[in-house]
């Protein structure tokens, strides 16, 4: 039976997957299903069955896939009208079956193509959010403030129309550090994108722990911004992101005198704008 919402979660670590599953353990709505892309190299069936009450499917993968490829693979097995891509270490904040029911009713009465949940951190059972302004709709100027891979619900027909997540670059085998959601979202701005504030998603603090990860992240984000410019439907949006992209490339030179980071960001942004494929991981830090 088809569902209203499919949750796709990709995991490399069963202990990390526990974080997300704990947040949905009390959900048994017939409107929701879960697709788990298991790259842990171990059987997770017994573990998942103890934590999940909704319908689920486990796809076991022997090779480690990129985040984009794994998420696209999960979407292919969905039956839902909408798809939500969860990180295995993100958590819904105090979500209930009633919350799911209200969200499904809202979807049925409005039928927007894309929904965004507020994102933050869950600390000592409290939801901490930096940006407390909740616009009704997300637009091409503010979307990076509110959207990330793990807080967006997309109509599957729209997701497929733009061929899902593009594997554009430099993220790790699991973490989408290279801005795949940015590139995908840049196609959506002739649609209404609603910020649905009654369901919240938290994520552990994302601290860049070393220089290599930091440089890959900055390269990937800049490349995503560059390659996405052509997707914006309005010229004013193209000019806005071109100017913002150029400024972002050189902000490190002015703020902390880090010319190396600025050079890496500019190189990535230029390659994106020019349609040149991104560098490999090793090239970024040479």
CSV table of C-alpha atoms in Angstrom, one decimal:
chain,number,residue,atom,x,y,z
A,1,UNK,CA,0.0,0.0,0.0
A,2,UNK,CA,1.4,3.4,-0.9
A,3,UNK,CA,2.2,5.9,1.9
A,4,UNK,CA,2.0,9.7,2.2
A,5,UNK,CA,5.6,10.1,3.5
A,6,UNK,CA,8.7,7.9,3.0
A,7,UNK,CA,11.7,8.4,5.2
A,8,UNK,CA,15.1,7.5,3.7
A,9,UNK,CA,18.0,7.1,6.1
A,10,UNK,CA,21.5,6.1,5.1
A,11,UNK,CA,23.8,4.6,7.8
A,12,UNK,CA,27.4,3.4,8.2
A,13,UNK,CA,27.1,2.8,11.9
A,14,UNK,CA,24.4,1.0,13.9
A,15,UNK,CA,25.2,2.9,17.1
A,16,UNK,CA,24.7,6.2,15.3
A,17,UNK,CA,21.5,4.9,13.6
A,18,UNK,CA,20.1,4.4,17.1
A,19,UNK,CA,20.0,8.1,17.6
A,20,UNK,CA,17.5,8.6,14.8
A,21,UNK,CA,15.5,5.5,15.4
A,22,UNK,CA,15.0,6.4,19.1
A,23,UNK,CA,13.3,9.6,18.0
A,24,UNK,CA,10.7,7.7,15.9
A,25,UNK,CA,10.2,4.6,18.1
A,26,UNK,CA,6.7,5.7,19.2
A,27,UNK,CA,5.5,6.5,15.6
A,28,UNK,CA,3.2,3.8,14.1
A,29,UNK,CA,1.3,5.9,11.6
A,30,UNK,CA,0.1,4.0,8.5
A,31,UNK,CA,1.0,7.1,6.5
A,32,UNK,CA,4.7,6.7,7.0
A,33,UNK,CA,7.3,4.2,5.9
A,34,UNK,CA,11.1,4.0,6.3
A,35,UNK,CA,13.8,2.9,3.9
A,36,UNK,CA,17.1,2.1,5.5
A,37,UNK,CA,20.3,2.0,3.3
A,38,UNK,CA,22.5,-0.2,5.4
A,39,UNK,CA,26.2,0.2,4.8
A,40,UNK,CA,27.4,-1.1,8.1
A,41,UNK,CA,28.4,-4.5,6.7
A,42,UNK,CA,26.4,-6.2,9.4
A,43,UNK,CA,22.8,-7.4,9.7
A,44,UNK,CA,20.6,-4.7,11.3
A,45,UNK,CA,17.2,-6.5,11.0
A,46,UNK,CA,16.8,-7.4,14.7
A,47,UNK,CA,18.0,-4.1,15.8
A,48,UNK,CA,15.7,-2.1,13.5
A,49,UNK,CA,12.7,-4.4,14.4
A,50,UNK,CA,13.0,-3.5,18.1
A,51,UNK,CA,13.1,0.2,17.4
A,52,UNK,CA,10.7,0.8,14.5
A,53,UNK,CA,6.9,0.4,14.5
A,54,UNK,CA,6.2,1.8,11.1
A,55,UNK,CA,6.6,-0.2,7.9
A,56,UNK,CA,10.2,-0.4,6.8
A,57,UNK,CA,12.5,-1.9,4.3
A,58,UNK,CA,16.3,-2.5,4.7
A,59,UNK,CA,18.6,-2.4,1.6
A,60,UNK,CA,21.9,-3.9,2.4
A,61,UNK,CA,24.9,-2.5,0.5
A,62,UNK,CA,28.3,-4.1,0.5
A,63,UNK,CA,30.2,-1.2,-1.1
A,64,UNK,CA,30.4,2.2,0.5
A,65,UNK,CA,28.4,4.6,-1.6
A,66,UNK,CA,28.4,8.4,-1.7
A,67,UNK,CA,25.6,10.1,0.3
A,68,UNK,CA,23.9,11.2,-2.9
A,69,UNK,CA,23.9,7.8,-4.6
A,70,UNK,CA,22.7,6.1,-1.5
A,71,UNK,CA,19.9,8.5,-0.9
A,72,UNK,CA,18.8,8.2,-4.6
A,73,UNK,CA,18.9,4.5,-4.3
A,74,UNK,CA,16.6,4.7,-1.2
A,75,UNK,CA,14.2,6.9,-3.0
A,76,UNK,CA,13.8,4.3,-5.7
A,77,UNK,CA,12.3,1.9,-3.2
A,78,UNK,CA,9.8,4.4,-1.7
A,79,UNK,CA,6.1,4.2,-2.1
A,80,UNK,CA,5.3,7.6,-0.5
A,81,UNK,CA,4.0,10.7,-2.3
A,82,UNK,CA,6.7,12.7,-0.4
A,83,UNK,CA,10.2,11.7,0.6
A,84,UNK,CA,12.2,12.9,3.6
A,85,UNK,CA,16.0,12.2,3.8
A,86,UNK,CA,17.2,11.8,7.4
A,87,UNK,CA,20.7,11.7,8.7
A,88,UNK,CA,21.2,8.7,10.9
A,89,UNK,CA,22.3,11.0,13.8
A,90,UNK,CA,19.6,13.6,13.5
A,91,UNK,CA,16.5,13.4,15.7
A,92,UNK,CA,12.9,14.5,15.6
A,93,UNK,CA,12.1,16.6,18.6
A,94,UNK,CA,9.3,15.0,20.7
A,95,UNK,CA,7.4,13.9,17.6
A,96,UNK,CA,4.1,12.0,18.1
A,97,UNK,CA,1.5,10.2,15.9
A,98,UNK,CA,-0.7,13.3,16.4
A,99,UNK,CA,2.0,15.5,14.9
A,100,UNK,CA,2.3,13.2,11.9
A,101,UNK,CA,-1.5,13.2,11.5
A,102,UNK,CA,-1.6,17.0,11.5
A,103,UNK,CA,1.2,17.2,9.0
A,104,UNK,CA,-0.5,14.8,6.6
A,105,UNK,CA,-3.7,16.7,7.0
A,106,UNK,CA,-1.8,19.9,6.2
A,107,UNK,CA,-0.2,18.3,3.1
A,108,UNK,CA,-3.6,17.1,1.9
A,109,UNK,CA,-5.2,20.5,2.3
A,110,UNK,CA,-2.4,22.6,0.7
A,111,UNK,CA,-0.4,20.2,-1.5
A,112,UNK,CA,2.8,22.3,-1.6
A,113,UNK,CA,5.7,20.6,-3.4
A,114,UNK,CA,8.3,21.1,-0.7
A,115,UNK,CA,8.2,21.4,3.1
A,116,UNK,CA,11.0,22.4,5.4
A,117,UNK,CA,11.2,21.7,9.2
A,118,UNK,CA,13.0,24.0,11.6
A,119,UNK,CA,16.5,22.7,12.3
A,120,UNK,CA,18.5,23.0,15.5
A,121,UNK,CA,20.1,21.0,18.3
A,122,UNK,CA,18.6,19.0,21.1
A,123,UNK,CA,20.4,19.7,24.3
A,124,UNK,CA,19.3,18.5,27.7
A,125,UNK,CA,15.8,17.7,26.2
A,126,UNK,CA,15.5,21.2,24.9
A,127,UNK,CA,15.3,22.2,21.2
A,128,UNK,CA,17.9,25.0,20.6
A,129,UNK,CA,17.5,27.0,17.4
A,130,UNK,CA,19.6,30.0,16.4
A,131,UNK,CA,17.2,31.5,13.9
A,132,UNK,CA,13.9,32.1,15.5
A,133,UNK,CA,12.3,33.9,12.6
A,134,UNK,CA,9.9,31.6,10.8
A,135,UNK,CA,8.8,32.9,7.4
A,136,UNK,CA,5.8,31.1,5.9
A,137,UNK,CA,7.6,30.4,2.7
A,138,UNK,CA,11.3,29.8,1.8
A,139,UNK,CA,12.7,31.7,-1.2
A,140,UNK,CA,15.9,31.8,-3.3
A,141,UNK,CA,17.5,34.3,-1.0
A,142,UNK,CA,17.0,32.7,2.4
A,143,UNK,CA,17.0,29.0,1.7
A,144,UNK,CA,20.6,28.2,2.8
A,145,UNK,CA,19.6,29.6,6.3
A,146,UNK,CA,16.7,27.1,6.7
A,147,UNK,CA,17.5,24.1,4.6
A,148,UNK,CA,20.0,21.2,4.8
A,149,UNK,CA,19.9,17.6,3.7
A,150,UNK,CA,18.1,16.3,6.8
A,151,UNK,CA,15.1,18.8,7.2
A,152,UNK,CA,13.4,18.8,3.8
A,153,UNK,CA,10.3,16.9,2.6
A,154,UNK,CA,10.0,16.8,-1.2
A,155,UNK,CA,7.3,15.6,-3.5
A,156,UNK,CA,8.9,12.5,-5.1
A,157,UNK,CA,7.7,13.5,-8.6
A,158,UNK,CA,9.6,16.8,-8.3
A,159,UNK,CA,12.6,15.0,-6.9
A,160,UNK,CA,12.7,12.7,-9.9
A,161,UNK,CA,12.0,15.5,-12.3
A,162,UNK,CA,15.4,16.9,-11.4
A,163,UNK,CA,17.1,13.5,-11.2
A,164,UNK,CA,17.6,13.5,-7.5
A,165,UNK,CA,20.8,14.4,-5.7
A,166,UNK,CA,23.8,15.0,-8.0
A,167,UNK,CA,27.0,13.5,-6.8
A,168,UNK,CA,28.8,16.8,-7.3
A,169,UNK,CA,31.8,16.4,-5.3
A,170,UNK,CA,33.9,16.4,-2.3
A,171,UNK,CA,31.9,15.1,0.6
A,172,UNK,CA,32.9,12.0,2.6
A,173,UNK,CA,31.4,8.6,1.7
A,174,UNK,CA,28.5,9.4,4.1
A,175,UNK,CA,28.2,13.1,4.9
A,176,UNK,CA,26.9,15.3,2.1
A,177,UNK,CA,29.5,18.0,2.6
A,178,UNK,CA,29.4,19.2,-1.0
A,179,UNK,CA,26.1,21.0,-1.2
A,180,UNK,CA,23.9,18.5,-3.0
A,181,UNK,CA,20.8,19.9,-1.3
A,182,UNK,CA,21.8,23.4,-2.4
A,183,UNK,CA,22.1,22.3,-6.0
A,184,UNK,CA,18.8,20.4,-5.9
A,185,UNK,CA,17.0,23.3,-4.2
A,186,UNK,CA,18.1,25.8,-6.8
A,187,UNK,CA,15.6,24.2,-9.2
A,188,UNK,CA,12.6,24.7,-7.0
A,189,UNK,CA,11.9,28.4,-6.8
A,190,UNK,CA,8.9,28.5,-9.1
A,191,UNK,CA,7.3,26.2,-6.5
A,192,UNK,CA,5.9,27.2,-3.1
A,193,UNK,CA,8.3,26.0,-0.3
A,194,UNK,CA,6.6,26.0,3.1
A,195,UNK,CA,8.3,26.2,6.4
A,196,UNK,CA,6.3,23.8,8.5
A,197,UNK,CA,7.2,24.8,12.1
A,198,UNK,CA,5.2,22.2,14.1
A,199,UNK,CA,7.7,19.4,13.5
A,200,UNK,CA,11.3,20.1,14.5
A,201,UNK,CA,14.6,18.2,13.7
A,202,UNK,CA,17.7,18.4,15.7
A,203,UNK,CA,21.3,17.4,14.9
A,204,UNK,CA,24.5,17.1,17.0
A,205,UNK,CA,26.7,20.1,16.6
A,206,UNK,CA,28.6,19.9,13.4
A,207,UNK,CA,32.1,20.9,14.3
A,208,UNK,CA,34.8,20.7,11.6
A,209,UNK,CA,37.4,18.8,13.5
A,210,UNK,CA,40.4,19.1,11.2
A,211,UNK,CA,41.8,21.1,8.4
A,212,UNK,CA,41.2,18.5,5.7
A,213,UNK,CA,37.5,18.3,6.4
A,214,UNK,CA,37.2,22.0,6.6
A,215,UNK,CA,38.9,22.6,3.2
A,216,UNK,CA,36.7,19.9,1.6
A,217,UNK,CA,33.6,21.5,3.1
A,218,UNK,CA,34.5,24.9,1.9
A,219,UNK,CA,35.4,23.6,-1.6
A,220,UNK,CA,32.2,21.6,-1.9
A,221,UNK,CA,29.9,24.4,-0.7
A,222,UNK,CA,31.5,26.9,-3.1
A,223,UNK,CA,31.3,24.4,-6.1
A,224,UNK,CA,27.6,23.8,-5.3
A,225,UNK,CA,26.9,27.6,-5.3
A,226,UNK,CA,28.8,28.0,-8.6
A,227,UNK,CA,27.1,25.1,-10.4
A,228,UNK,CA,23.7,26.0,-9.1
A,229,UNK,CA,23.6,29.6,-10.5
A,230,UNK,CA,22.3,28.4,-13.9
A,231,UNK,CA,19.3,26.7,-12.2
A,232,UNK,CA,17.7,29.9,-10.7
A,233,UNK,CA,14.7,30.9,-12.8
A,234,UNK,CA,15.1,34.6,-12.3
A,235,UNK,CA,18.0,36.7,-13.5
A,236,UNK,CA,18.0,38.7,-10.3
A,237,UNK,CA,18.5,35.5,-8.4
A,238,UNK,CA,21.4,34.5,-10.7
A,239,UNK,CA,23.1,37.9,-10.1
A,240,UNK,CA,22.4,37.8,-6.3
A,241,UNK,CA,24.1,34.4,-6.0
A,242,UNK,CA,27.0,35.3,-8.3
A,243,UNK,CA,27.7,38.4,-6.2
A,244,UNK,CA,27.3,36.4,-3.0
A,245,UNK,CA,29.5,33.6,-4.3
A,246,UNK,CA,32.3,36.0,-5.2
A,247,UNK,CA,32.1,37.7,-1.8
A,248,UNK,CA,32.1,34.4,0.0
A,249,UNK,CA,35.3,33.3,-1.8
A,250,UNK,CA,37.3,36.2,-0.4
A,251,UNK,CA,35.8,36.7,3.0
A,252,UNK,CA,38.5,34.7,4.7
A,253,UNK,CA,41.2,36.9,3.1
A,254,UNK,CA,39.6,40.0,4.7
A,255,UNK,CA,38.5,38.5,8.0
A,256,UNK,CA,41.2,36.1,9.1
A,257,UNK,CA,43.9,36.7,6.4
A,258,UNK,CA,43.5,33.1,5.2
A,259,UNK,CA,44.3,33.4,1.5
A,260,UNK,CA,44.6,29.7,1.0
A,261,UNK,CA,41.0,29.1,1.9
A,262,UNK,CA,39.9,32.0,-0.3
A,263,UNK,CA,41.9,30.5,-3.2
A,264,UNK,CA,40.3,27.1,-2.7
A,265,UNK,CA,36.8,28.6,-2.5
A,266,UNK,CA,37.3,30.7,-5.6
A,267,UNK,CA,38.7,27.8,-7.6
A,268,UNK,CA,35.7,25.7,-6.7
A,269,UNK,CA,33.2,28.5,-7.4
A,270,UNK,CA,34.8,29.2,-10.8
A,271,UNK,CA,34.7,25.5,-11.7
A,272,UNK,CA,31.0,25.3,-10.8
A,273,UNK,CA,30.1,28.4,-12.8
A,274,UNK,CA,32.1,27.2,-15.7
A,275,UNK,CA,30.5,23.7,-15.6
A,276,UNK,CA,33.9,22.0,-15.0
A,277,UNK,CA,33.9,18.9,-12.9
A,278,UNK,CA,35.0,19.3,-9.3
A,279,UNK,CA,38.5,18.3,-8.2
A,280,UNK,CA,39.0,15.0,-6.4
A,281,UNK,CA,39.5,15.0,-2.7
A,282,UNK,CA,43.3,14.8,-3.0
A,283,UNK,CA,43.5,17.7,-5.3
A,284,UNK,CA,41.7,20.0,-2.9
A,285,UNK,CA,44.4,19.8,-0.2
A,286,UNK,CA,47.5,19.7,-2.4
